[in-house]
Short mmCIF file of C-alpha atoms in Angstrom, two decimals:
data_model
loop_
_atom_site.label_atom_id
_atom_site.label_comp_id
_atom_site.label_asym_id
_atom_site.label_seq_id
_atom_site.Cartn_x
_atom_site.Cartn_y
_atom_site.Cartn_z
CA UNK S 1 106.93 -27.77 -43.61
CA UNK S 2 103.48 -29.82 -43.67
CA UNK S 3 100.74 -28.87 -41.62
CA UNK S 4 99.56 -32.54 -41.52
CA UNK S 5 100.52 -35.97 -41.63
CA UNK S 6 98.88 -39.72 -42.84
CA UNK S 7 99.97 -42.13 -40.76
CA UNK S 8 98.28 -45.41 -40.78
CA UNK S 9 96.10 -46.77 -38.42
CA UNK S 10 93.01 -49.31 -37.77
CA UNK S 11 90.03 -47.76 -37.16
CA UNK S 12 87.11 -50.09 -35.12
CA UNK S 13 83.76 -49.06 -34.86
CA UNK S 14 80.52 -51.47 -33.79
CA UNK S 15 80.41 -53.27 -37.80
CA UNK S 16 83.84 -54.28 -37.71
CA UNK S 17 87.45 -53.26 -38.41
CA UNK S 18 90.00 -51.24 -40.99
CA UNK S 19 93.36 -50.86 -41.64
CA UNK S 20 93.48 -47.41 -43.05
CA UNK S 21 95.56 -44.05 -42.49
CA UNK S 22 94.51 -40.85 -40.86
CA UNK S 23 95.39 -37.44 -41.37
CA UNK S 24 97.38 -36.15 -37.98
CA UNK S 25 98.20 -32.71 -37.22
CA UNK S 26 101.89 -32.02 -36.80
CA UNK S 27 103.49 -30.98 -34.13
CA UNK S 28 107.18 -29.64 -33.59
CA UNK S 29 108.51 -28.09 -30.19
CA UNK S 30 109.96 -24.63 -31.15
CA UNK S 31 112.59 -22.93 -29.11
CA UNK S 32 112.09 -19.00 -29.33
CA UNK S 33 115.89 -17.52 -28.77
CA UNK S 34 115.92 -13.59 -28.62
CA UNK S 35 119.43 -12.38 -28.55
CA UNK S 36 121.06 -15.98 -28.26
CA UNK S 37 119.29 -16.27 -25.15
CA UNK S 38 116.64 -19.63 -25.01
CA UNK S 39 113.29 -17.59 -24.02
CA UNK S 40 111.04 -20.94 -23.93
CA UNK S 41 110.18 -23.98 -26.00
CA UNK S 42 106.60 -24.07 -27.24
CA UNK S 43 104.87 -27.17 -28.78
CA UNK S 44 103.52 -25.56 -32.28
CA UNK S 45 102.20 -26.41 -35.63
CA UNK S 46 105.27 -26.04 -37.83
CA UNK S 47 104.03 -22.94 -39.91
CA UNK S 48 104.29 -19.32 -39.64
CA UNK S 49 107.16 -19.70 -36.78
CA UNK S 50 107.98 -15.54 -37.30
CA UNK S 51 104.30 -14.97 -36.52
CA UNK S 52 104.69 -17.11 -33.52
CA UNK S 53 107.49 -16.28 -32.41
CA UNK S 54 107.09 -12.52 -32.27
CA UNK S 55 103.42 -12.22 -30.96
CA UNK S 56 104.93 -14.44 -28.07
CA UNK S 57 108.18 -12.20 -27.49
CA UNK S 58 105.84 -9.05 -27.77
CA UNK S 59 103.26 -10.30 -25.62
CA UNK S 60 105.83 -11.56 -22.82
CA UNK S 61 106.89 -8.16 -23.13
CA UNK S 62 110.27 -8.62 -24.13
CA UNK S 63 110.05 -7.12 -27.68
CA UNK S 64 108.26 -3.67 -27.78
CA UNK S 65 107.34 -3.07 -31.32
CA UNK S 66 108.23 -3.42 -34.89
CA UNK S 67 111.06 -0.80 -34.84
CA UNK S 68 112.81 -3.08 -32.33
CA UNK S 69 113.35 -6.05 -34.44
CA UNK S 70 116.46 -6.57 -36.38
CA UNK S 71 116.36 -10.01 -37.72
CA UNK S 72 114.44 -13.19 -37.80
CA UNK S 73 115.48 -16.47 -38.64
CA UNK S 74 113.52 -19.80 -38.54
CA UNK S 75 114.95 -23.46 -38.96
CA UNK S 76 112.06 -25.50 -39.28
CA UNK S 77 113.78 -28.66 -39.04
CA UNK S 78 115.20 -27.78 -36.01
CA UNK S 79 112.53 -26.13 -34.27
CA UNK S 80 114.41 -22.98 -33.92
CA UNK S 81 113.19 -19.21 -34.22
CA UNK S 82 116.22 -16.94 -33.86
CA UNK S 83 115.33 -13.34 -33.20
CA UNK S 84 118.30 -10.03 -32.77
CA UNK S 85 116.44 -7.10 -31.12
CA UNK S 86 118.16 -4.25 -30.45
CA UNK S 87 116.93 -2.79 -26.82
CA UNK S 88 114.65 -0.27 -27.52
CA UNK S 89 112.39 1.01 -24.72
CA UNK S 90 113.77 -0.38 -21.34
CA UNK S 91 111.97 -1.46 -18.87
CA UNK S 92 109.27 -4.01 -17.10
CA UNK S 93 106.55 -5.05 -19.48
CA UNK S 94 103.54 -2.12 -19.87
CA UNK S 95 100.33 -3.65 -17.85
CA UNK S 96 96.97 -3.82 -20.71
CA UNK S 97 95.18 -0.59 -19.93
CA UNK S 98 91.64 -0.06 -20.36
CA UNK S 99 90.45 0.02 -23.73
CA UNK S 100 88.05 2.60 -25.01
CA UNK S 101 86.93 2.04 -27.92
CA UNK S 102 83.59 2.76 -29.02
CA UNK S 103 83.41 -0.67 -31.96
CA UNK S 104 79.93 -1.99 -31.94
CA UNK S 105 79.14 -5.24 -33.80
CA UNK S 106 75.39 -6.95 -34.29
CA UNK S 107 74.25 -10.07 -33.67
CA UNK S 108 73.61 -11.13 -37.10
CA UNK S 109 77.51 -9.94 -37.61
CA UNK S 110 78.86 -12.71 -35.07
CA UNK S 111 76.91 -15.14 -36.44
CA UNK S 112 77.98 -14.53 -39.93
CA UNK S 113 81.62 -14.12 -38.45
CA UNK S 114 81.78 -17.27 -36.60
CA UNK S 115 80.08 -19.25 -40.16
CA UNK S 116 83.09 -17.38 -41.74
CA UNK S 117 85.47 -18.98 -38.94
CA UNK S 118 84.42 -22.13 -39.45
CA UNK S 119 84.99 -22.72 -42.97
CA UNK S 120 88.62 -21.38 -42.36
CA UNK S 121 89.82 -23.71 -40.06
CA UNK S 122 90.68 -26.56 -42.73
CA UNK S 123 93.37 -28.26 -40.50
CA UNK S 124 91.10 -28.54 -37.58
CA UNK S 125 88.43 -30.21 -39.70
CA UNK S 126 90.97 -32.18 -41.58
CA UNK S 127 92.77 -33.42 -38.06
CA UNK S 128 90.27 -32.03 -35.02
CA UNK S 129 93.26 -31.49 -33.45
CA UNK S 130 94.00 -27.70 -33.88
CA UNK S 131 93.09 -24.63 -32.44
CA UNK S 132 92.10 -21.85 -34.46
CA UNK S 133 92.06 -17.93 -34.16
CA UNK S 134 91.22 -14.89 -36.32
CA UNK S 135 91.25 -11.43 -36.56
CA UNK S 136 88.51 -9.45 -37.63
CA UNK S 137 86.03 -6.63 -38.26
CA UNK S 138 82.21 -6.65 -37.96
CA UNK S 139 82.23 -6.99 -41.60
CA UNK S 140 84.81 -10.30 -42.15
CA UNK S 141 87.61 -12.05 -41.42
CA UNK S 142 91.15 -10.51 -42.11
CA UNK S 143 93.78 -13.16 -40.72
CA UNK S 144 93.75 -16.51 -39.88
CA UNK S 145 95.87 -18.55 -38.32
CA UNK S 146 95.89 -22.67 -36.78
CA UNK S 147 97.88 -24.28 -34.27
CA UNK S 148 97.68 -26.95 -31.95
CA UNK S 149 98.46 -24.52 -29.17
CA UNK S 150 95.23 -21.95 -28.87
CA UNK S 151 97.61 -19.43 -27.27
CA UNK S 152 100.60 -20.12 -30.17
CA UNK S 153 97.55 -19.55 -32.83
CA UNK S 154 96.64 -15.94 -31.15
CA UNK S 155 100.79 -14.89 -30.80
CA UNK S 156 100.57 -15.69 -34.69
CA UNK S 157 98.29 -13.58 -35.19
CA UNK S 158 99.49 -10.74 -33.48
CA UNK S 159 102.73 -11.45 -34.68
CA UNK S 160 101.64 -10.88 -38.26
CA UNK S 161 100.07 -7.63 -37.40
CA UNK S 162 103.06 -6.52 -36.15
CA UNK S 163 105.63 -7.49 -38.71
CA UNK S 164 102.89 -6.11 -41.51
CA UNK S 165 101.48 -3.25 -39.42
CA UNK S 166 97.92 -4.11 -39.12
CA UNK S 167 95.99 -2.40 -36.49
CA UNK S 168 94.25 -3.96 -34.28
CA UNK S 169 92.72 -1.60 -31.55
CA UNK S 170 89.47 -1.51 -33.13
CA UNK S 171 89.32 -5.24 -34.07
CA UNK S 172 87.55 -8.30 -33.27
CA UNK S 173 89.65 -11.45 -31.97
CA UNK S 174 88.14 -14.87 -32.75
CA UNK S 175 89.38 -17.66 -31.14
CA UNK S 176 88.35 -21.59 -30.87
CA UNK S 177 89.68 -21.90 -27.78
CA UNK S 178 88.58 -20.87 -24.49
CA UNK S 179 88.96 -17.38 -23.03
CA UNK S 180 91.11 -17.93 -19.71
CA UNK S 181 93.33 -15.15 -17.79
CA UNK S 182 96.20 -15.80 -20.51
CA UNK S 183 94.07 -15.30 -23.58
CA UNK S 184 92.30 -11.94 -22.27
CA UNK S 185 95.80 -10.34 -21.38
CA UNK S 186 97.20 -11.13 -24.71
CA UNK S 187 94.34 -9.49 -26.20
CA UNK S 188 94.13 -6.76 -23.99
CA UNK S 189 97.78 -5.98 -24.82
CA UNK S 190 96.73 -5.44 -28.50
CA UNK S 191 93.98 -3.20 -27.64
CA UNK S 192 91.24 -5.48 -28.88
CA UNK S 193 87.45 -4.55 -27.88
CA UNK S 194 86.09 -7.48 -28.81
CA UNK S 195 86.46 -10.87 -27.72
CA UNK S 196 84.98 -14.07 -29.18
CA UNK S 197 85.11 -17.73 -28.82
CA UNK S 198 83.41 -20.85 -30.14
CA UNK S 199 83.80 -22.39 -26.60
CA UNK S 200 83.88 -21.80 -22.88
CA UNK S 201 85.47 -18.40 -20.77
CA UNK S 202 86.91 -18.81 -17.03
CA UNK S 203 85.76 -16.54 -14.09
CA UNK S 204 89.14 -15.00 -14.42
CA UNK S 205 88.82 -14.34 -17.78
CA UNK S 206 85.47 -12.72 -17.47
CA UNK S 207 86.52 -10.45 -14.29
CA UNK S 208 89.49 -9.52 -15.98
CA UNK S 209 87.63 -8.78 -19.33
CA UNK S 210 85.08 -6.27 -17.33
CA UNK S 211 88.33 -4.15 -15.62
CA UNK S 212 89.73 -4.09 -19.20
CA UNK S 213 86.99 -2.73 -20.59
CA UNK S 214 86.26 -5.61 -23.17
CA UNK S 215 83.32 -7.07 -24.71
CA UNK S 216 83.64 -11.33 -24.12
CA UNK S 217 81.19 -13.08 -26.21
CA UNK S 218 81.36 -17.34 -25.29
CA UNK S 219 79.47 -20.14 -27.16
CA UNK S 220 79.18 -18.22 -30.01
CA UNK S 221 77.71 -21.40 -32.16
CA UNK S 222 74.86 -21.41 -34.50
CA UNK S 223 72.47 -19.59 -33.70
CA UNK S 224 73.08 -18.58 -30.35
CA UNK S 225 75.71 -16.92 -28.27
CA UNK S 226 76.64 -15.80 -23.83
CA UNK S 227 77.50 -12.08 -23.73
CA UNK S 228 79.56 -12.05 -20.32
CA UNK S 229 81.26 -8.51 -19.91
CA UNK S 230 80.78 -5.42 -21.59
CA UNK S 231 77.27 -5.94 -23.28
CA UNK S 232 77.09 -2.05 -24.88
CA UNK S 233 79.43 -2.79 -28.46
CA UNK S 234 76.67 -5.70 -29.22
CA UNK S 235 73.46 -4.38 -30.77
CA UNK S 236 70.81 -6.75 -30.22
CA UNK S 237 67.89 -5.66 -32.31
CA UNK T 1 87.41 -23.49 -2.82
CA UNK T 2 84.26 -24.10 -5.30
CA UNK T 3 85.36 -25.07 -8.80
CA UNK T 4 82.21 -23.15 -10.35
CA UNK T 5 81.10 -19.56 -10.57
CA UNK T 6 77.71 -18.36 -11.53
CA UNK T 7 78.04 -15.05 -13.76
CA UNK T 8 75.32 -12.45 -15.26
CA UNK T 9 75.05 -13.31 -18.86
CA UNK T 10 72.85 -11.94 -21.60
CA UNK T 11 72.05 -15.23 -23.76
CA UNK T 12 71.22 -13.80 -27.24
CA UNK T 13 69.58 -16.37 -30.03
CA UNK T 14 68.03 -15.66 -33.53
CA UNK T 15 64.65 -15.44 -31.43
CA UNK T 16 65.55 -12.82 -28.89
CA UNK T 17 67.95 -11.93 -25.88
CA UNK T 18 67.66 -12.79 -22.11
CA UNK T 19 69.28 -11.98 -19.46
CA UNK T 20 70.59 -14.44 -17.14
CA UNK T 21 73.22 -16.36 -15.31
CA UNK T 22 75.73 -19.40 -16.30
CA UNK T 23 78.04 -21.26 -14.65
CA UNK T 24 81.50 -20.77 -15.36
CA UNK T 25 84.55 -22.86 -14.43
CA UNK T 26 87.06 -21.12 -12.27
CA UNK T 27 90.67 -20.14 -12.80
CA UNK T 28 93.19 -19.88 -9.70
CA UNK T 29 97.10 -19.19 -11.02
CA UNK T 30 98.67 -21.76 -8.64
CA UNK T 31 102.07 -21.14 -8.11
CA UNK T 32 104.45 -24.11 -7.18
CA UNK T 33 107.37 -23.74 -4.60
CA UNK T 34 109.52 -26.69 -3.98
CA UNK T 35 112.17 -25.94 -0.97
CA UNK T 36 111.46 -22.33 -1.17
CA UNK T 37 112.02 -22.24 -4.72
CA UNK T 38 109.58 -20.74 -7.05
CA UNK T 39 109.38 -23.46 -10.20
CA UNK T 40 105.97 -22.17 -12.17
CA UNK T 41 103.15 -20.98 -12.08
CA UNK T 42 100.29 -23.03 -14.14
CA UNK T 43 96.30 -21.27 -14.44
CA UNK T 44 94.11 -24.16 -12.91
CA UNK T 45 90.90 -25.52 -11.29
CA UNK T 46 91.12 -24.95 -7.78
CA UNK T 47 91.02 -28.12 -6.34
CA UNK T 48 93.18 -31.08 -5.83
CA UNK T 49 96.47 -28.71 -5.54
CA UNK T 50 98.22 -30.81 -3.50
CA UNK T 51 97.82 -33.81 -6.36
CA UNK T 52 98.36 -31.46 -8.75
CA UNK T 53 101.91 -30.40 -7.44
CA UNK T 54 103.28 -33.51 -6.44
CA UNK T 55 102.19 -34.77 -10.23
CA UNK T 56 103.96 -31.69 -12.00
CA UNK T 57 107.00 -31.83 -9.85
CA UNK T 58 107.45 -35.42 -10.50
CA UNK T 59 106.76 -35.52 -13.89
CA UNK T 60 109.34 -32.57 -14.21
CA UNK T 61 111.70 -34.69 -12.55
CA UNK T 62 111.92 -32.48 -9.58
CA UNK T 63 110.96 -34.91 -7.13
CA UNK T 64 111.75 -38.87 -7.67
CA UNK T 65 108.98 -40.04 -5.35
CA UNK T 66 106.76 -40.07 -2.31
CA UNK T 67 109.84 -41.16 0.06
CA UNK T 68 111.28 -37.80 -0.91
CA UNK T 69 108.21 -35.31 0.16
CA UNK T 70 108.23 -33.74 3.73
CA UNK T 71 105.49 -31.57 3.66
CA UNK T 72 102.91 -29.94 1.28
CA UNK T 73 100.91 -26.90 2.69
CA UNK T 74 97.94 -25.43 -0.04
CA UNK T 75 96.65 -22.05 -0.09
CA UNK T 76 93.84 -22.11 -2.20
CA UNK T 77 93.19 -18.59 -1.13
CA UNK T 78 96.71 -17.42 -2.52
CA UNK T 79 97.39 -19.42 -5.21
CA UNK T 80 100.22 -21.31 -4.14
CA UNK T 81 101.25 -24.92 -2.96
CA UNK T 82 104.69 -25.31 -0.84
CA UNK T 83 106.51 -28.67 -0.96
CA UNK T 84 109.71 -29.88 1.09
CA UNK T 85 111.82 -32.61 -0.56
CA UNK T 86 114.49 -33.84 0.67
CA UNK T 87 117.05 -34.43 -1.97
CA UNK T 88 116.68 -38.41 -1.82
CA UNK T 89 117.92 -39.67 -5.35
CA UNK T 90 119.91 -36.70 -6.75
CA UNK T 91 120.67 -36.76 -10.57
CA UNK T 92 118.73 -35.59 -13.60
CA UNK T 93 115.29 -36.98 -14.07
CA UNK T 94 115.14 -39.83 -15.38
CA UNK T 95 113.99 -40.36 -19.28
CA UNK T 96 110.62 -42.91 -19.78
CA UNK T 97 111.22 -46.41 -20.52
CA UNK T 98 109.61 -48.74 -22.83
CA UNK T 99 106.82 -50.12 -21.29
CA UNK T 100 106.63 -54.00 -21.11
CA UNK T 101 103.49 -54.68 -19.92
CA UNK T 102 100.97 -57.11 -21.36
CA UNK T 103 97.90 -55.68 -20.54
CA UNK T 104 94.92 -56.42 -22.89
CA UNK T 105 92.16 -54.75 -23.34
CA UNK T 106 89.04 -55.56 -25.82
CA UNK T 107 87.28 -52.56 -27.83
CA UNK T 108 84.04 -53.45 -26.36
CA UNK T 109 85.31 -52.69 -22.48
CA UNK T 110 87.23 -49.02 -24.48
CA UNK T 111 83.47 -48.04 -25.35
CA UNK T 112 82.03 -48.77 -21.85
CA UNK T 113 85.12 -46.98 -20.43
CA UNK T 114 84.31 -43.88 -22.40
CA UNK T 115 80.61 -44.17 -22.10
CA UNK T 116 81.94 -44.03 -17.82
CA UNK T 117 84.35 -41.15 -18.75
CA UNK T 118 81.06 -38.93 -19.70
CA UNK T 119 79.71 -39.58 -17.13
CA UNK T 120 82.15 -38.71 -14.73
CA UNK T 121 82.39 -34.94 -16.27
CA UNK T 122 80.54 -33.34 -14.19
CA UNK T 123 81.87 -29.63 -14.34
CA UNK T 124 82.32 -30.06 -18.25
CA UNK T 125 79.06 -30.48 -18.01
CA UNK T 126 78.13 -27.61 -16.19
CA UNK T 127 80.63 -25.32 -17.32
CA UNK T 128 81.90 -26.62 -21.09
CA UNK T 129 85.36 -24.97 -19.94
CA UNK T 130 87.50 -28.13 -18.34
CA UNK T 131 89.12 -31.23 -19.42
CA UNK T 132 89.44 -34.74 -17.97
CA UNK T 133 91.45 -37.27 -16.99
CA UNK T 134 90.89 -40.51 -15.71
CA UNK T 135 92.97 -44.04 -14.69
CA UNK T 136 91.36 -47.11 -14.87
CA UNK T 137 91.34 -50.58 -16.20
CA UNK T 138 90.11 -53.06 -18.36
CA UNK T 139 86.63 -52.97 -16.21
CA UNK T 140 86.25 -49.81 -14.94
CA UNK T 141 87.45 -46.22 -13.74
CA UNK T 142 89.38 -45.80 -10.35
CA UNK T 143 90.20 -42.34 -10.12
CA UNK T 144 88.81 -39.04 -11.82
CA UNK T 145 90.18 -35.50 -12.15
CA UNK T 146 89.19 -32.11 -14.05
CA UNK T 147 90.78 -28.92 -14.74
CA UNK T 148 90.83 -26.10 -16.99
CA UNK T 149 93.96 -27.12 -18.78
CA UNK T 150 94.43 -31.03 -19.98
CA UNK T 151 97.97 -31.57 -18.93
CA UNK T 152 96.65 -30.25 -15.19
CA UNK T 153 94.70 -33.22 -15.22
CA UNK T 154 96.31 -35.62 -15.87
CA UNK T 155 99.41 -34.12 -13.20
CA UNK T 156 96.19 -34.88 -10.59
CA UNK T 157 95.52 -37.82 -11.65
CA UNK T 158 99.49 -38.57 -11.29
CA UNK T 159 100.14 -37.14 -7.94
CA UNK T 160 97.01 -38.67 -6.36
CA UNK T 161 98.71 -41.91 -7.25
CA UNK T 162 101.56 -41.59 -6.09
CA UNK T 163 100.52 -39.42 -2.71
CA UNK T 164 98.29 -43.07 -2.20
CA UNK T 165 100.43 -45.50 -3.90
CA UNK T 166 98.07 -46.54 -6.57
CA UNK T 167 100.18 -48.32 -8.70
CA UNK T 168 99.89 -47.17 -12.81
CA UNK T 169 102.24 -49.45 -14.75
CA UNK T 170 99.09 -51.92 -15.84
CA UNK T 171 96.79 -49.17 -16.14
CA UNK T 172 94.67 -47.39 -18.75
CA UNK T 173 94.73 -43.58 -18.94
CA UNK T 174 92.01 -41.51 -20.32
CA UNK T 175 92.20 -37.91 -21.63
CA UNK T 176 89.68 -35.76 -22.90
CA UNK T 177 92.56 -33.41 -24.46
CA UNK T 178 94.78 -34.21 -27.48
CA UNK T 179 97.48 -36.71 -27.34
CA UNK T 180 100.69 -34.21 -27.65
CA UNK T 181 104.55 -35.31 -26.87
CA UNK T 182 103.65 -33.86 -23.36
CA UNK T 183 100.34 -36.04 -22.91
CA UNK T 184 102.45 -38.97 -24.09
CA UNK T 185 105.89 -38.54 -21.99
CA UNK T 186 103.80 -37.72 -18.55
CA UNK T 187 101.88 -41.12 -19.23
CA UNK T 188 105.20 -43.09 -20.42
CA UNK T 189 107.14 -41.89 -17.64
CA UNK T 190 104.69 -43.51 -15.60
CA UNK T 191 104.65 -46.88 -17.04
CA UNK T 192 101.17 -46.38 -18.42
CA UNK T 193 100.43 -48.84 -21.74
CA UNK T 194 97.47 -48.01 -23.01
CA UNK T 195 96.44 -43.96 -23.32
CA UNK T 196 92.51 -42.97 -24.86
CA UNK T 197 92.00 -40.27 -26.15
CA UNK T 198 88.47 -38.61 -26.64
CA UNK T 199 89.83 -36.44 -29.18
CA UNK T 200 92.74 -36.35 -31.70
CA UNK T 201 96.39 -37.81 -31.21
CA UNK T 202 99.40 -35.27 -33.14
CA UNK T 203 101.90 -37.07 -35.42
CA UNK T 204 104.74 -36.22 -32.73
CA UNK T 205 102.30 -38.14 -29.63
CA UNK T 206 102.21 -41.42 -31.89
CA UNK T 207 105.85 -41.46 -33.03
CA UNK T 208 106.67 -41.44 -29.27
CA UNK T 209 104.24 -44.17 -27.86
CA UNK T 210 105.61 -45.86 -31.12
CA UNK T 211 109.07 -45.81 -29.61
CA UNK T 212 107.64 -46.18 -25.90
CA UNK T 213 105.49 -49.17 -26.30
CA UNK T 214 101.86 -47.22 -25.30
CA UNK T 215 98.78 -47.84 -27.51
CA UNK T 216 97.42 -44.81 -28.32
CA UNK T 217 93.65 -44.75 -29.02
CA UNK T 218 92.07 -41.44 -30.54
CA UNK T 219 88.84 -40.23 -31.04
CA UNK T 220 87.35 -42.99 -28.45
CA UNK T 221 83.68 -41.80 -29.19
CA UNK T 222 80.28 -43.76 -29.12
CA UNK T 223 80.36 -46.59 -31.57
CA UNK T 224 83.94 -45.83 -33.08
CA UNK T 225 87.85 -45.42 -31.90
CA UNK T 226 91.25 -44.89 -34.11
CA UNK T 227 94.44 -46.95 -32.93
CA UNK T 228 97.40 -45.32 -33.91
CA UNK T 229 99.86 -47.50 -32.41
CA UNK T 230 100.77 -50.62 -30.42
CA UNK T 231 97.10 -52.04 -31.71
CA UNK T 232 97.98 -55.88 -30.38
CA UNK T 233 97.02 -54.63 -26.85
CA UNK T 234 93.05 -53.75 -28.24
CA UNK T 235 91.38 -57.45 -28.93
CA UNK T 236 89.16 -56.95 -31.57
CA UNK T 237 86.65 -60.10 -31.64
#
């Protein structure tokens, strides 16, 4: 299912006026139902709905792992992702612990990461109306993934680590969106270290990020960046 | 409660690293409970809870209208806002109708609108972490709201109006957030015709203000705007 869509419209500026079409990001509500049971209905970008759907489930809690999952099917004309998981581990939802890794990552790294972000997110500069994330190492990019939901874009990429069995305890989240209470838990749930984003981070986000032992790098643009928790993994000089 | 927070930072750029402080917008999970009943809870700004619940809880259909509410008690310390309703019209919330209204408005008085929108974003500003909403018309803007998430706002800007009968069915709403379905139905379902959007519509916003009768306005920016539908309410000479 397309990404994107041209609708028409007239565009006005100061000179004068233009019938002409744009290029508009889809969107499709998507109703997540584990074991014929409706878990929620999130407004997504209609691709990689297994991603989505599984980094969600996981990171709610209610799917443990890979070995859990028995099937997976998506209707993208309906907006449906159907999931049968057999109950594995029992029990509430494990609580993000503390991560200890000892990842470091330069300056010049992020900066080179973030350029490498950028030219990814082709929706977002085709539409500018998508959120973007990415999973990385100091070195590059390893998964990418868009949606108009900046939480939906970071289940997807979980998800696919998951379902493909890519680590990520030692890895670098990237994310266009900002880093609130929700984004730091579903990265602290995956183990990641370190936490970027193009744009702002909440109070919450930052106080949780120092508990959890994670690095939280904001306004990572350019040439310049805001280290707000857990200064050691960046090398500065 | 103080919608800002000033954090340590170290600020790094290609020409060195300094330690520092910025100001960060604060996140409060507000928890709603109508009649004793828990019914969400959203991550927020603190302030304005009060608007912010009556606006969700109407726009949810959970409450019909300002007749209805007894009493709403904040705890910004908590978290949580408590409403009593009495069950005045009983029956499942009702869907949005078309809008009929003829309002008008010429692009010159969108791009002094805007310009006032800007201006008005005070903790964006500071913080680069909220969104915006604002109601207004043709001339000018009469009320103004931020938050941390874009749907938050405009469920402020919603409540306030109805908590002071400020009527919206004539009125121009402006978002600094993407026009989704969910932007679009919480405007429709209050009788709002003409929606602006600082940034991008999706295709699934514009096929519903389509259907609804709103004119929605994207990328409302300095000297240029996109109409994606409805256009015969923007005068253009």
């Amino acid at each position: 299912m397309d990404k994107i869509e041209r609708l028409p419209i007239l565009r006005l500026t100061r000179e004068g006026e233009q019938d002409t079409e744009d290029i508009v990001t889809r969107e499709l509500p998507v109703t997540l139902i584990l074991n014929d049971q409706e878990v929620v209905t999130l407004p997504a970008s209609p691709s990689d709905l297994d991603y989505l759907a599984i980094g969600f489930l996981t990171s709610a809690g209610l799917i443990k792992g890979k070995d859990e999952i028995k099937k997976i099917a998506v209707d993208d004309q309906r907006g449906t992702v159907r999931v049968e998981a057999g109950a594995g581990d029992e029990g509430p939802p494990q609580p993000p612990t503390k991560t200890e890794s000892q990842t470091k990552i330069s300056a010049g790294e992020i900066f080179a990461l973030i350029e490498e972000f950028q030219r990814f997110s082709q929706v977002y500069r085709a539409t500018g109306g998508t959120h973007s994330a990415a999973l990385g190492d100091a070195k590059s990019i390893l998964l990418f993934s868009e949606d108009i939901g900046r939480l939906n874009a970071i289940d997807k990429i979980f998800g696919e680590c998951i379902l493909k069995d890519i680590p990520t305890s030692d890895r670098i989240l990237i994310t266009s969106g900002r880093i609130s209470s929700a984004t730091l838990l579903k990265a602290a749930r995956r183990g990641i270290p370190i936490l970027i984003s193009v744009s702002a981070p909440t109070d919450l986000g930052v106080k949780l990020a120092s508990q959890l032992g994670v690095t939280v790098i904001g306004f990572a643009r350019g040439e310049r960046m805001n280290i707000y928790s857990n200064g050691w993994r960046v090398e500065t000089s």
